[in-house]
Coordinates of C-alpha atoms and ligand atoms in Angstrom, one line a residue:
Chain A
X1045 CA 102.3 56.2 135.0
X1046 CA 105.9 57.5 135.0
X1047 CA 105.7 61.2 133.3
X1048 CA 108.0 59.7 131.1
X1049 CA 105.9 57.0 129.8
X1050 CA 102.8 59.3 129.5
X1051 CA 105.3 61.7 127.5
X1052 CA 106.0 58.9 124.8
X1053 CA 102.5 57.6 124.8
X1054 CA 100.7 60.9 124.3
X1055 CA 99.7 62.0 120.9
X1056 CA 102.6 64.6 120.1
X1057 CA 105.1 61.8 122.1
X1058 CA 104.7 59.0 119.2
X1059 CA 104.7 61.6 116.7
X1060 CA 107.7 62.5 118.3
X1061 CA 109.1 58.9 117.8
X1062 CA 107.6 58.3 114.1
X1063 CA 109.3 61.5 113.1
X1064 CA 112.9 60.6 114.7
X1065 CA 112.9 57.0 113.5
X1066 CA 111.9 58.7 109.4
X1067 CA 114.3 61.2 109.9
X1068 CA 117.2 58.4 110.8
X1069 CA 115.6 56.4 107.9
X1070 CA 115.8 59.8 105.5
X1071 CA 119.6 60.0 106.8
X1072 CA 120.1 56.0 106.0
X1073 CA 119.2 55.8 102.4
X1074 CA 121.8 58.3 101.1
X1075 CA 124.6 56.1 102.3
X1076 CA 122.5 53.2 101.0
X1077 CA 122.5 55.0 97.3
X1078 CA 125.9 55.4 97.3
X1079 CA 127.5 52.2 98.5
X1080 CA 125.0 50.9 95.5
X1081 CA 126.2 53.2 93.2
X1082 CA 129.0 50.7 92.6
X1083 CA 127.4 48.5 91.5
X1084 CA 127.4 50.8 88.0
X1085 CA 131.4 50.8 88.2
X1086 CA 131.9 47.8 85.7
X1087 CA 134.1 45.9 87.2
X1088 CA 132.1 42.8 88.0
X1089 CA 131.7 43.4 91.1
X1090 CA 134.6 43.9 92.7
X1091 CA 134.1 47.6 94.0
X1092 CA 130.7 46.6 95.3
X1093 CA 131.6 42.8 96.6
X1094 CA 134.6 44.7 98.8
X1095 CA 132.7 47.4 100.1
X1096 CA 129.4 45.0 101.3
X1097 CA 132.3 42.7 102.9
X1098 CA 133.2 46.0 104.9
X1099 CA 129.4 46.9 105.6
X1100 CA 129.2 43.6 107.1
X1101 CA 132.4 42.9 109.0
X1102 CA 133.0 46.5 110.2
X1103 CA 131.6 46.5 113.9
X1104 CA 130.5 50.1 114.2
X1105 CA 128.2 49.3 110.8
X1106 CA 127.2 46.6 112.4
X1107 CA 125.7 48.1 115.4
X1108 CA 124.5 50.5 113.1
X1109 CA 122.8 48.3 111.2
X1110 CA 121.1 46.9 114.7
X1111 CA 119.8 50.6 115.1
X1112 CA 118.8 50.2 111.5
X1113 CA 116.4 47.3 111.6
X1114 CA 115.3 48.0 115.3
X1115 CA 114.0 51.6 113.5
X1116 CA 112.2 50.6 110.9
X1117 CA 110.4 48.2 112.5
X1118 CA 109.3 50.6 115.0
X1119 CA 108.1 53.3 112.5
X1120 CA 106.0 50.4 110.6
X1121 CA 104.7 49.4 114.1
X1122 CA 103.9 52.8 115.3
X1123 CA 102.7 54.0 112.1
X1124 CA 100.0 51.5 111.6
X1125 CA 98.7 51.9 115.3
X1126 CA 98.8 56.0 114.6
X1127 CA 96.7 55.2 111.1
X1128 CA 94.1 52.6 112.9
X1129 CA 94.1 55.1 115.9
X1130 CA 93.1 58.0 113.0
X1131 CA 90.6 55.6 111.1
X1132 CA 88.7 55.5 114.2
X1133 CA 89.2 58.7 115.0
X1134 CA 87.3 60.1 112.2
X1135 CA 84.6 57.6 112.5
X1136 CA 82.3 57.9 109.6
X1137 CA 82.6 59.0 106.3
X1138 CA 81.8 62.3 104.1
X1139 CA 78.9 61.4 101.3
X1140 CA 81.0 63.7 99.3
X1141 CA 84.3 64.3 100.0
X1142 CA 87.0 67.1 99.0
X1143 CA 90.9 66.2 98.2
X1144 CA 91.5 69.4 97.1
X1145 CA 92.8 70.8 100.2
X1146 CA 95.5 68.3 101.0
X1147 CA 98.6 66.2 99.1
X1148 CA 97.7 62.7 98.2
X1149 CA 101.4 61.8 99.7
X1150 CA 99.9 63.5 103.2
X1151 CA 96.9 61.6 102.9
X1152 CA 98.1 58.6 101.7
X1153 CA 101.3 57.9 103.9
X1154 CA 100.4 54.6 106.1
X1155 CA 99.4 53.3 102.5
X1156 CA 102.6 54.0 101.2
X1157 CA 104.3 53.3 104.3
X1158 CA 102.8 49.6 104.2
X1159 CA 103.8 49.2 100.4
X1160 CA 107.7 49.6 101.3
X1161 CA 107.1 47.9 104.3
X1162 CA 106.2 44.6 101.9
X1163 CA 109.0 46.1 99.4
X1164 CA 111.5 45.5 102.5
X1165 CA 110.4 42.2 103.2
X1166 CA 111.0 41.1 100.0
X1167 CA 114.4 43.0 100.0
X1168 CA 115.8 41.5 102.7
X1169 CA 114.9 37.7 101.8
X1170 CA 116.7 38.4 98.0
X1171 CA 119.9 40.0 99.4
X1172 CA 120.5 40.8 103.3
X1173 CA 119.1 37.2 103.9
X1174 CA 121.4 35.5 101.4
X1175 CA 124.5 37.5 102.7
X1176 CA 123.4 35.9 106.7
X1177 CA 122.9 32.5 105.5
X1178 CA 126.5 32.5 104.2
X1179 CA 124.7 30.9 101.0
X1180 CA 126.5 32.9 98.5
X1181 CA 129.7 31.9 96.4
X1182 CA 133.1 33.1 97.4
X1183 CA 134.9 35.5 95.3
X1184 CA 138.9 37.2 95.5
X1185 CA 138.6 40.7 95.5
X1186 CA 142.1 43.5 95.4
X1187 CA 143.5 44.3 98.7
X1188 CA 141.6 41.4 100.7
X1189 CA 143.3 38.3 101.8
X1190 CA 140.1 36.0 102.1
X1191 CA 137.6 35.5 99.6
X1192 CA 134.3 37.7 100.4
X1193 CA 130.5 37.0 99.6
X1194 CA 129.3 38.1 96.2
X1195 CA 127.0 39.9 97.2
X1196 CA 127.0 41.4 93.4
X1197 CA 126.0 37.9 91.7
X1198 CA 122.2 37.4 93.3
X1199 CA 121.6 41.8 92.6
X1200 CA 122.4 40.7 88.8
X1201 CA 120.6 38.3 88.9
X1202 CA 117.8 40.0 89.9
X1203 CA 118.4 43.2 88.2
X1204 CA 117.8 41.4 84.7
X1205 CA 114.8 40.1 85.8
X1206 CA 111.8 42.3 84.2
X1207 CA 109.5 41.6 87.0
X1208 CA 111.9 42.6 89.7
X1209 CA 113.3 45.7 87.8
X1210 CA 109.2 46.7 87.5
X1211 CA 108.8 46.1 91.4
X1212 CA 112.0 47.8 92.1
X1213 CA 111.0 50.4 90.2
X1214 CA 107.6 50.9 92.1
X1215 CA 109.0 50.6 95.1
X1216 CA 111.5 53.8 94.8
X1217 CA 108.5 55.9 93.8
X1218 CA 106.7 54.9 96.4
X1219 CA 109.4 55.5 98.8
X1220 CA 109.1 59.1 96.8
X1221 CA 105.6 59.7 98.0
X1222 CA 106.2 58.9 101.2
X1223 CA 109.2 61.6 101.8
X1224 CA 107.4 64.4 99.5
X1225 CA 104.9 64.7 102.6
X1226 CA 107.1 62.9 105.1
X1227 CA 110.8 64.7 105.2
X1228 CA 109.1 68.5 105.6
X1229 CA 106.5 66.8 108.5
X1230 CA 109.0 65.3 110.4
X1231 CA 110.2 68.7 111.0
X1232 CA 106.9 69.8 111.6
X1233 CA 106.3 67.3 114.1
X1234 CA 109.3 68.5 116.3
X1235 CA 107.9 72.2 116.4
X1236 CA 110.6 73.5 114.0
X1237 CA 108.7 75.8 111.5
X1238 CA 110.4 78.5 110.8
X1239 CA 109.3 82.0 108.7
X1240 CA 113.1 81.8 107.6
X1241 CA 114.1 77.9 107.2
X1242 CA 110.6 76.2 106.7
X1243 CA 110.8 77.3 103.2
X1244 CA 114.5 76.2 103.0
X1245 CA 113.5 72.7 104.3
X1246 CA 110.5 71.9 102.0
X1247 CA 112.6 72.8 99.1
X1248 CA 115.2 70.2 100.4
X1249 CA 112.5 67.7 101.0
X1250 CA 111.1 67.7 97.4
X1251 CA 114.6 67.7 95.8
X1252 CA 115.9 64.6 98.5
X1253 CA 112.2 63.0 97.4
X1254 CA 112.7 63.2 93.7
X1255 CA 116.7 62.5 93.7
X1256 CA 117.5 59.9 95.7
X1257 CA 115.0 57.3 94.5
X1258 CA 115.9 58.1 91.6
X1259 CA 119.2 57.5 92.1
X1260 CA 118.1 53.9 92.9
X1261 CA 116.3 53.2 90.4
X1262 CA 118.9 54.2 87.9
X1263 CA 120.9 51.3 88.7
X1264 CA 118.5 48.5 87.9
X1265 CA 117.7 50.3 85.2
X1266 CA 121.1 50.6 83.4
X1267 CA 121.5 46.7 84.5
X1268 CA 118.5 45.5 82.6
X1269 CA 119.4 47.7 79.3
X1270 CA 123.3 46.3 79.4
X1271 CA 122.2 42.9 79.7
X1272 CA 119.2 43.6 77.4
X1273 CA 121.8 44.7 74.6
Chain B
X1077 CA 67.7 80.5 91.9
X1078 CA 66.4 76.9 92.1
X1079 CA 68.7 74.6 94.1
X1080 CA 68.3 70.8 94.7
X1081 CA 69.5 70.1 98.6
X1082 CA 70.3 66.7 99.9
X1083 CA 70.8 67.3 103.6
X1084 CA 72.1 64.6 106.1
X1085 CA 68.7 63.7 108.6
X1086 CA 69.9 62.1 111.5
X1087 CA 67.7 61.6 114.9
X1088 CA 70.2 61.0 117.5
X1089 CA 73.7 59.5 118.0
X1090 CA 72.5 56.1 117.1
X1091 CA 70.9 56.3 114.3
X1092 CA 72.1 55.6 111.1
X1093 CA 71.2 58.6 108.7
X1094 CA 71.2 59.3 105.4
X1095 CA 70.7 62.2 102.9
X1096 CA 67.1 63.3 102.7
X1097 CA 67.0 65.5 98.8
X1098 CA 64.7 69.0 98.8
X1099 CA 64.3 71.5 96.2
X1100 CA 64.3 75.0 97.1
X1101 CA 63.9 78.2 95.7
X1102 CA 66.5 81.1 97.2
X1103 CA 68.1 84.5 96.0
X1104 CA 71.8 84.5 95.4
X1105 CA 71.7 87.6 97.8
X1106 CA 70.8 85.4 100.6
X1107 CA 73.0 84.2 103.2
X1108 CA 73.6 79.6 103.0
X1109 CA 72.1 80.2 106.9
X1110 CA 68.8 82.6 105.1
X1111 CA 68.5 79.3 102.7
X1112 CA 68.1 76.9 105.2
X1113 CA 66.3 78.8 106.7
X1114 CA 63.7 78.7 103.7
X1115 CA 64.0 75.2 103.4
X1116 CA 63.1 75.0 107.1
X1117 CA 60.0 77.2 107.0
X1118 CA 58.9 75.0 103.6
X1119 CA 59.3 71.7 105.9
X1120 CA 57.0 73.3 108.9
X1121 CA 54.0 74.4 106.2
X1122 CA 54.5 70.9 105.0
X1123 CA 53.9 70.0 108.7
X1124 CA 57.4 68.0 108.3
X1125 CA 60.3 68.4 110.9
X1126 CA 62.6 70.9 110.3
X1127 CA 66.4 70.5 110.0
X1128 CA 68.1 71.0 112.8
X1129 CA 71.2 73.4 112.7
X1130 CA 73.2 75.7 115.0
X1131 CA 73.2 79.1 114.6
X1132 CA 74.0 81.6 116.9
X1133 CA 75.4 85.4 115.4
X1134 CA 75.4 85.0 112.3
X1135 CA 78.2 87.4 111.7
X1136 CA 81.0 84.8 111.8
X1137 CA 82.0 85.3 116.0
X1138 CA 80.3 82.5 117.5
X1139 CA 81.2 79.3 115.5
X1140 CA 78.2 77.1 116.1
X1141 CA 76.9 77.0 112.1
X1142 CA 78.7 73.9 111.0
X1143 CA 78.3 72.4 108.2
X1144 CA 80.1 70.5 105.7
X1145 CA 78.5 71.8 102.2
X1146 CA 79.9 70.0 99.4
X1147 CA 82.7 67.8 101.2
X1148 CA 83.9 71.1 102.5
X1149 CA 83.7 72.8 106.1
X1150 CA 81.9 75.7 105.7
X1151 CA 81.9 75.2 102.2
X1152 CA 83.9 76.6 98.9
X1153 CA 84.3 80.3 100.5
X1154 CA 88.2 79.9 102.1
X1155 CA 88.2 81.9 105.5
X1156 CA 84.3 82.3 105.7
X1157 CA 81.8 80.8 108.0
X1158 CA 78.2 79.1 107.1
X1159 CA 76.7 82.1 108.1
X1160 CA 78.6 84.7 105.8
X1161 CA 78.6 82.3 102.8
X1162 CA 76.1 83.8 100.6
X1163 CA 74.2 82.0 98.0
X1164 CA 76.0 83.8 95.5
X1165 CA 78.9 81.6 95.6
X1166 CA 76.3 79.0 93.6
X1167 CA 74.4 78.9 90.6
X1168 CA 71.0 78.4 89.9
X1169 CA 70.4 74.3 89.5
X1170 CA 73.2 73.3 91.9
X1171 CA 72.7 70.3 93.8
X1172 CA 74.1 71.2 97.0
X1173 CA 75.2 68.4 99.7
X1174 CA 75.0 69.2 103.4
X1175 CA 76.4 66.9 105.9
X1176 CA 77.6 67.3 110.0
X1177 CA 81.3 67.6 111.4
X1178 CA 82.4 63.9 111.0
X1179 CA 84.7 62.5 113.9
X1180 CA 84.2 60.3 116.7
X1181 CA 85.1 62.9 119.2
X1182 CA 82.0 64.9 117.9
X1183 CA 79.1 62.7 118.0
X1184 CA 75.8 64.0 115.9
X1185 CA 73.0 64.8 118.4
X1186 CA 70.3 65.9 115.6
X1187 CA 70.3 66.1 111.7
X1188 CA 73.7 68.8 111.6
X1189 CA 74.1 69.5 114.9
X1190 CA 76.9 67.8 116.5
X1191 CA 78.5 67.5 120.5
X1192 CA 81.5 70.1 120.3
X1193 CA 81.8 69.6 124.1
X1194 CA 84.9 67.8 124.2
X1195 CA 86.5 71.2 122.7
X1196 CA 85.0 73.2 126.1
X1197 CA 87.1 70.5 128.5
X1198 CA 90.2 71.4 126.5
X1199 CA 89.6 74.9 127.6
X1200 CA 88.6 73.9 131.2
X1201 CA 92.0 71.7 131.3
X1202 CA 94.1 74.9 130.7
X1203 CA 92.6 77.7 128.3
X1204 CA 92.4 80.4 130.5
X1205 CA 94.7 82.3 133.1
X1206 CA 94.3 82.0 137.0
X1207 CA 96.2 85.1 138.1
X1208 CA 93.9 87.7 139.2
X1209 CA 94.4 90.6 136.6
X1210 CA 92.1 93.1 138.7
X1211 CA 91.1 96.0 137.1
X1212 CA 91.3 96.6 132.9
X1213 CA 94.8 97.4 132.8
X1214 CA 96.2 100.6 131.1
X1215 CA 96.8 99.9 127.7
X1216 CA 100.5 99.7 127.6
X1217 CA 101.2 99.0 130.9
X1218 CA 102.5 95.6 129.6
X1219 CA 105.0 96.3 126.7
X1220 CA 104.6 93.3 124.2
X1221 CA 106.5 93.6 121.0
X1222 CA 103.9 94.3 118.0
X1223 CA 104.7 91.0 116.0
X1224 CA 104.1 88.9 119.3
X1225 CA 101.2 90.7 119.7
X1226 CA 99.8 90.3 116.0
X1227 CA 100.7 86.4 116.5
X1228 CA 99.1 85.9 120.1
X1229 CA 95.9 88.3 118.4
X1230 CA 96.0 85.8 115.2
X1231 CA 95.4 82.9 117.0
X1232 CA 93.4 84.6 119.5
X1233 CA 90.9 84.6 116.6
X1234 CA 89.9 80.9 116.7
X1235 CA 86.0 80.7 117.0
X1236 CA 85.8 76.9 118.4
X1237 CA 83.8 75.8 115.5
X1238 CA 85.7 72.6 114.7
X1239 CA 86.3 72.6 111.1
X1240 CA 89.5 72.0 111.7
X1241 CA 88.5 68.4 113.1
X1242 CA 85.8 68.3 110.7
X1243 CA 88.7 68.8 107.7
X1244 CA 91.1 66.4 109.3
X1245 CA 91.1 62.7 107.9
X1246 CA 92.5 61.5 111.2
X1247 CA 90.0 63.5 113.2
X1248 CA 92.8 65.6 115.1
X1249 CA 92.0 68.7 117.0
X1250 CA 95.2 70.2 116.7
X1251 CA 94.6 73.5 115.3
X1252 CA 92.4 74.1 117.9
X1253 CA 94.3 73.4 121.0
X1254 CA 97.3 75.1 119.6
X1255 CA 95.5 78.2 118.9
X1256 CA 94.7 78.3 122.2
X1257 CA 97.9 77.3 123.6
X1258 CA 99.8 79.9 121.4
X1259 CA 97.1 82.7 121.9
X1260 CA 97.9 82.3 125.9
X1261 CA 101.5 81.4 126.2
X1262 CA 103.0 83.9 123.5
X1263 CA 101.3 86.9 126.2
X1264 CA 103.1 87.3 129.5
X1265 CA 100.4 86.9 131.0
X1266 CA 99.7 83.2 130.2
X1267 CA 103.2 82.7 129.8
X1268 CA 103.3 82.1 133.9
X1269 CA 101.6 78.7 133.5
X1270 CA 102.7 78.1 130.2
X1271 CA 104.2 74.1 131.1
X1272 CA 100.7 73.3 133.2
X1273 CA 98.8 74.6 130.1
X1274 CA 100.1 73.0 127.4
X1275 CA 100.4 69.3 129.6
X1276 CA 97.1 69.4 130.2
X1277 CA 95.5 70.4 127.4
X1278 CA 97.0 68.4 125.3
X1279 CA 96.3 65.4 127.8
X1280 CA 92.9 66.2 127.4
X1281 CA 92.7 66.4 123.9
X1282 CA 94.4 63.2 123.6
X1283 CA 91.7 61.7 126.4
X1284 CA 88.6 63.0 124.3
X1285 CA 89.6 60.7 121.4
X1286 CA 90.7 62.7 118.6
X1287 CA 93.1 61.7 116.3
X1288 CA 96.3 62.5 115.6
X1289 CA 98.1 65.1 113.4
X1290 CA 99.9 63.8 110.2
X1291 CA 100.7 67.6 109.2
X1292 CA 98.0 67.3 106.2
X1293 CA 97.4 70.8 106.3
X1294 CA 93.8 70.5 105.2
X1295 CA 92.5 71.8 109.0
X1296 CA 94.3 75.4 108.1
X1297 CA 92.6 75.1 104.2
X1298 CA 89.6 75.2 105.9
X1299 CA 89.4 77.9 108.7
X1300 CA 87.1 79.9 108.1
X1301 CA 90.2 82.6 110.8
X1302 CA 92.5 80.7 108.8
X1303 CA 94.7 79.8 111.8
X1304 CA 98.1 78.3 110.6
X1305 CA 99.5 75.4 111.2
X1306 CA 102.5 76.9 113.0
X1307 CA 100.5 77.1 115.4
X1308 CA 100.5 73.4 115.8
X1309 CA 104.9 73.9 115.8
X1310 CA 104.6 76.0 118.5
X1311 CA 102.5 73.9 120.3
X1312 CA 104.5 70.7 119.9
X1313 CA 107.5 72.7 120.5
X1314 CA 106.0 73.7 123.9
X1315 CA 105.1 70.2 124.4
X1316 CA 108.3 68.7 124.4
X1317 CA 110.1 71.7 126.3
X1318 CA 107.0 71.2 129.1
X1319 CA 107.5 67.7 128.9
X1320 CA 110.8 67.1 128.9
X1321 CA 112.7 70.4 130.5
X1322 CA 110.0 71.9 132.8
X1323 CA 109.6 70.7 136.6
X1324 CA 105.7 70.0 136.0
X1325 CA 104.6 66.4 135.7
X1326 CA 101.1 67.5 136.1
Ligands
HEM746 C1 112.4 54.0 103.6 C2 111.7 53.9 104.6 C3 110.9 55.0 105.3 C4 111.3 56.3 105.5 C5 112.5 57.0 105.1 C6 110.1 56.9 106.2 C7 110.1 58.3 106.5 C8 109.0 58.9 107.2 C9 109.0 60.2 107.6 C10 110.1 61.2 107.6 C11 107.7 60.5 108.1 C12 107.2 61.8 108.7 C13 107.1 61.7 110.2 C14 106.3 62.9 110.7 O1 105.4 63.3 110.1 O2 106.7 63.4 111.8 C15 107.0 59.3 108.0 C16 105.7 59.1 108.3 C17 105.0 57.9 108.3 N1 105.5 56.7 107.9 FE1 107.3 56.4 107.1 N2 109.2 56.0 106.4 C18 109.6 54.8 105.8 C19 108.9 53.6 105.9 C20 107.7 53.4 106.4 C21 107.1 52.2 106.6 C22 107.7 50.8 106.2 C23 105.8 52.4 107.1 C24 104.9 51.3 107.4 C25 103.6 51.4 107.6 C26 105.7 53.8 107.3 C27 104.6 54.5 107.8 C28 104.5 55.8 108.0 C29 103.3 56.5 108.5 C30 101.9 55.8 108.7 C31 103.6 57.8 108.6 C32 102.6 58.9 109.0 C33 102.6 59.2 110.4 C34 101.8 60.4 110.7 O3 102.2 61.5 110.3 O4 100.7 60.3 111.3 N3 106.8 54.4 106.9 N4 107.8 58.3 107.4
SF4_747 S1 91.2 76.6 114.5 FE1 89.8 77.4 112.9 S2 88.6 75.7 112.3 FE2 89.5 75.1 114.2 S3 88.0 75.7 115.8 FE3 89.4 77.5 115.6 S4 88.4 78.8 114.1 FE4 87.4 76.7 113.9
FES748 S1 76.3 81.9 113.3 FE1 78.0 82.6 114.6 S2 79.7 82.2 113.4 FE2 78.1 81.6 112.0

C-alpha cells in the first residue's frame, strides 16, 4: 500500500477528509443564504431569477458546483462508514448509560447528518432537478437579452405549502445541530487547538450554527405569512 | 450504609452476561474497592464465586480498577480512580450499577475484568525511546522550557486504564495514544523519533479495532488524570506533518 493510500485510509486520514469536505460545506452555505436572500426583495422574482441564471451559466460556478456535489456525497459516504465503523467499535451496550458528559449534537452527528442527507434529496428533486430538466417556464428579466428559468415560481410554490415550510424548517435546525458540534471539530480534527484561538473558534462556531440557518429559514417563513395574509 | 448492587457476571468472552443484584452493608468511610471487597468476602461465606475485579495499588498509579459505576468510568468522582472513590460519594439505600469497559477492542475475560492488551502493543509500536540515555542525567543538563515541561509531565500522567475508551461512544482510544505521543515527542528526547512514533502508533491503534474520534469530549470528562483533548490536536497535528512532510513511510 502506497504511504499515500495508508495516510487517507487511517483513522485520523478520513477524519482528515470528513473535516475538509464540512469545512468546504460550512464555507458553501453562506453564499447559498445570500443568493436566497433575494428571494425576500419583492420584486417577483426578478433579482433572484437573474442571479440563479448566473449560478448556472457562469462556468467557474459551475465547476464549483461539480466540487459541490462531488463533496457532499463524499462526507455522507464517509460519514456513515466512520459511524458503522464506531457502532462496532463500541460493541455492546452500557445497562445504564451517562449523557451527561458529552453534547447531544456530538453524539448525535451521523443521525443528523443522515436527516439532511434525506433533506438534500428532496431539495434537489424540487428545485436543482427542475432547473436541469429545462422544465421550468421562461421569464424576461432587466439587463438579459434571453428569457431565463424561473427558478422563483416552483420556491413559491413550495414556500406556501405548510408541509414544506414545516420540513424546511426542520431541516435548518437540524443542519444547526450538526455545525454546533461539527464547525469547532473540524478544527479539532486538523490539530489546530489553540490556548489563544480555540476559544475564538467555538464562539464562531455557535454564532455561524445559530445564524445562518436561521437566516434560511427566515425566508420560507416570511413567504408563507405574505401569502397567508 | 445499606446499598443494593447489581454487578455485571460474565464468565468469559462468549458469554452473554447480565447483572447479578446483591445487598451489602458498607461504611461511607470505605473506599468503592473496600466495598467490593465486602461483597466479595459475603459471596465466599456463601460458598458463591466471587466477583472478579482488578486491582493493583490502590492509590490511583496503576490503572487496573475499572469499572463503569453508574454509566460512568470510575464513577461520579471527576478525576478519581475506582480505588480512591470512597463510599462517601453515596447514600445509604443507593442502588449502585457496576458494569466492565465496553468496546470491542477490550474484550471481558471475567465478570469486570477486561483485555487491555491492545493498549500495551500501542506502546510496543512506539511508546518508548531507543537512544541509550546511560546514566540518570544531571537534572538540568537538558534545558526544557517550564511550560513544555508541565505539558510533556501532564500527559505523562496517563495511567493506561482505558476509561477513555470505556467513555467513548465510538470506542476510540485516542486520548490514550496521544498522551503518550505528546508525553514523548514534546521532550527532546523522544522528539528524535518523533515521525516513526506517531506512524506507528497510531497504525496500531487503528489495527487493534478501536474506533474513531468524533471530538465528543466525553473520554477527557472522564479521566480520572484528566488528560485533555489537545492532546488528541497535537497528536493529529503530528500525524499529518509525519505523514505528509516527514521522509518516514514506516
Ligand atoms: C449542510 C451539510 C453539511 C455540513 C455543512 C456538514 C459539516 C460537518 C462538519 C464541519 C463536521 C465535522 C468534521 C470533523 O469533526 O472533523 C461534520 C461531521 C460529520 N458529518 Fe457532516 N455536514 C453536512 C452534511 C452531512 C451529511 C449529509 C451527512 C450524512 C450522513 C453528514 C455526516 C457527518 C458525520 C457522521 C460526521 C461526524 C464524523 C465524526 O466526527 O466522526 N454530514 N459535518
Ligand atoms: S488518557 Fe486517562 S482515561 Fe485514558 S488511559 Fe490514560 S489515564 Fe486512563
Ligand atoms: S488500584 Fe491502582 S489505580 Fe486503582
Amino acid at each position: 500500500m502506497s504511504w499515500f493510500s495508508k495516510f487517507l485510509g487511517s483513522s485520523i486520514g478520513r477524519k482528515l477528509l470528513m473535516s475538509l469536505t464540512g469545512l468546504f460545506l460550512i464555507s458553501f452555505l453562506p453564499v447559498h443564504l445570500a443568493g436566497n436572500l433575494q428571494l425576500l426583495a419583492g420584486d417577483g422574482g426578478e433579482a433572484f431569477n437573474t442571479y440563479a441564471e448566473f449560478m448556472t451559466t457562469n462556468p467557474l460556478i459551475k465547476f464549483i458546483s461539480y466540487g459541490l456535489y462531488f463533496f457532499i456525497l463524499l462526507h455522507t459516504f464517509l460519514g456513515v462508514r466512520i459511524w458503522l465503523r464506531n457502532r462496532s467499535a463500541k460493541g455492546s451496550k452500557y445497562a445504564v448509560s451517562s449523557t451527561g458528559t458529552s453534547s447531544f449534537s456530538s453524539r448525535n452527528m451521523a443521525w443528523l447528518g443522515i436527516i439532511i442527507f434525506a433533506f438534500l434529496v428532496l431539495h434537489l428533486y424540487q428545485f436543482w432537478l427542475k432547473m436541469k430538466m429545462g422544465v421550468l417556464e421562461k421569464v424576461n428579466v432587466a439587463g438579459l437579452d434571453e428569457p431565463v428559468n424561473n427558478l422563483y415560481a416552483p420556491v413559491e410554490a413550495a414556500f406556501t405549502d405548510p408541509i414544506y415550510v414545516i420540513i424546511y424548517v426542520i431541516a435548518m435546525i437540524v443542519i444547526g445541530f450538526h455545525l454546533w458540534h461539527g464547525f469547532q471539530s473540524s478544527f479539532q480534527t486538523l490539530g489546530l487547538n489553540h490556548k489563544k484561538y480555540t476559544p475564538v473558534i467555538k464562539g464562531l462556531g455557535a454564532i455561524y450554527s445559530i445564524v445562518v440557518p436561521l437566516g434560511f429559514i427566515v425566508i420560507p417563513i416570511v413567504f408563507y405569512l405574505r401569502h397567508a395574509m | 450504609m445499606k446499598l443494593t448492587l447489581k454487578v455485571w457476571r460474565q464468565n468469559g468472552p462468549n458469554d452473554k452476561g447480565n447483572l447479578e443484584t446483591h445487598q451489602v452493608e458498607a461504611s461511607e468511610h470505605m473506599s468503592f474497592l473496600e466495598m467490593m471487597d465486602v461483597l466479595n468476602e459475603n459471596l465466599i461465606s456463601e460458598k458463591k464465586t466471587p466477583v472478579a475485579f482488578e486491582h493493583d495499588c490502590r492509590e490511583g498509579i496503576c490503572g487496573t480498577c475499572n469499572m463503569v459505576i453508574n454509566g460512568r468510568p470510575h464513577g461520579p468522582q471527576k478525576g478519581t480512580t475506582v480505588c480512591q472513590l470512597h463510599m462517601r460519594a453515596f447514600k445509604d439505600g443507593d442502588t449502585i450499577v457496576v458494569e466492565p469497559w465496553r468496546a470491542s477492542a477490550f474484550p471481558v475475560i471475567k465478570d469486570l475484568v477486561v483485555d487491555r492488551s491492545p493498549f500495551d502493543r500501542i506502546i510496543q509500536a512506539g511508546g518508548y525511546i531507543s537512544v541509550n540515555t546511560g546514566q540518570a542525567q544531571d537534572a538540568n543538563a537538558i534545558p526544557i522550557e517550564k511550560d513544555l515541561a508541565s505539558q510533556a509531565f501532564d500527559a505523562a500522567t496517563c495511567i493506561g486504564c482505558g476509561a477513555c475508551v470505556a467513555a467513548c461512544p465510538n470506542g476510540s482510544a485516542m486520548l490514550f495514544t496521544s498522551a503518550k505521543v505528546a508525553h514523548l515527542n514534546m521532550l527532546p528526547q523522544g522528539e528524535v523519533e518523533s515521525s516513526k512514533r506517531v506512524l506507528n502508533m497510531v497504525n496500531q491503534m487503528d489495527e487493534e479495532g478501536f474506533g474513531m474520534c468524533s471530538n465528543v469530549g466525553a473520554c477527557e470528562a472522564e479521566c480520572p488524570k484528566e488528560i485533555s483533548i489537545t492532546n488528541i490536536a497535537l497528536m493529529n497535528r503530528e500525524y499529518l506533518t509525519a505523514s505528509l512532510a516527514s521522509n518516514t513511510t514506516t
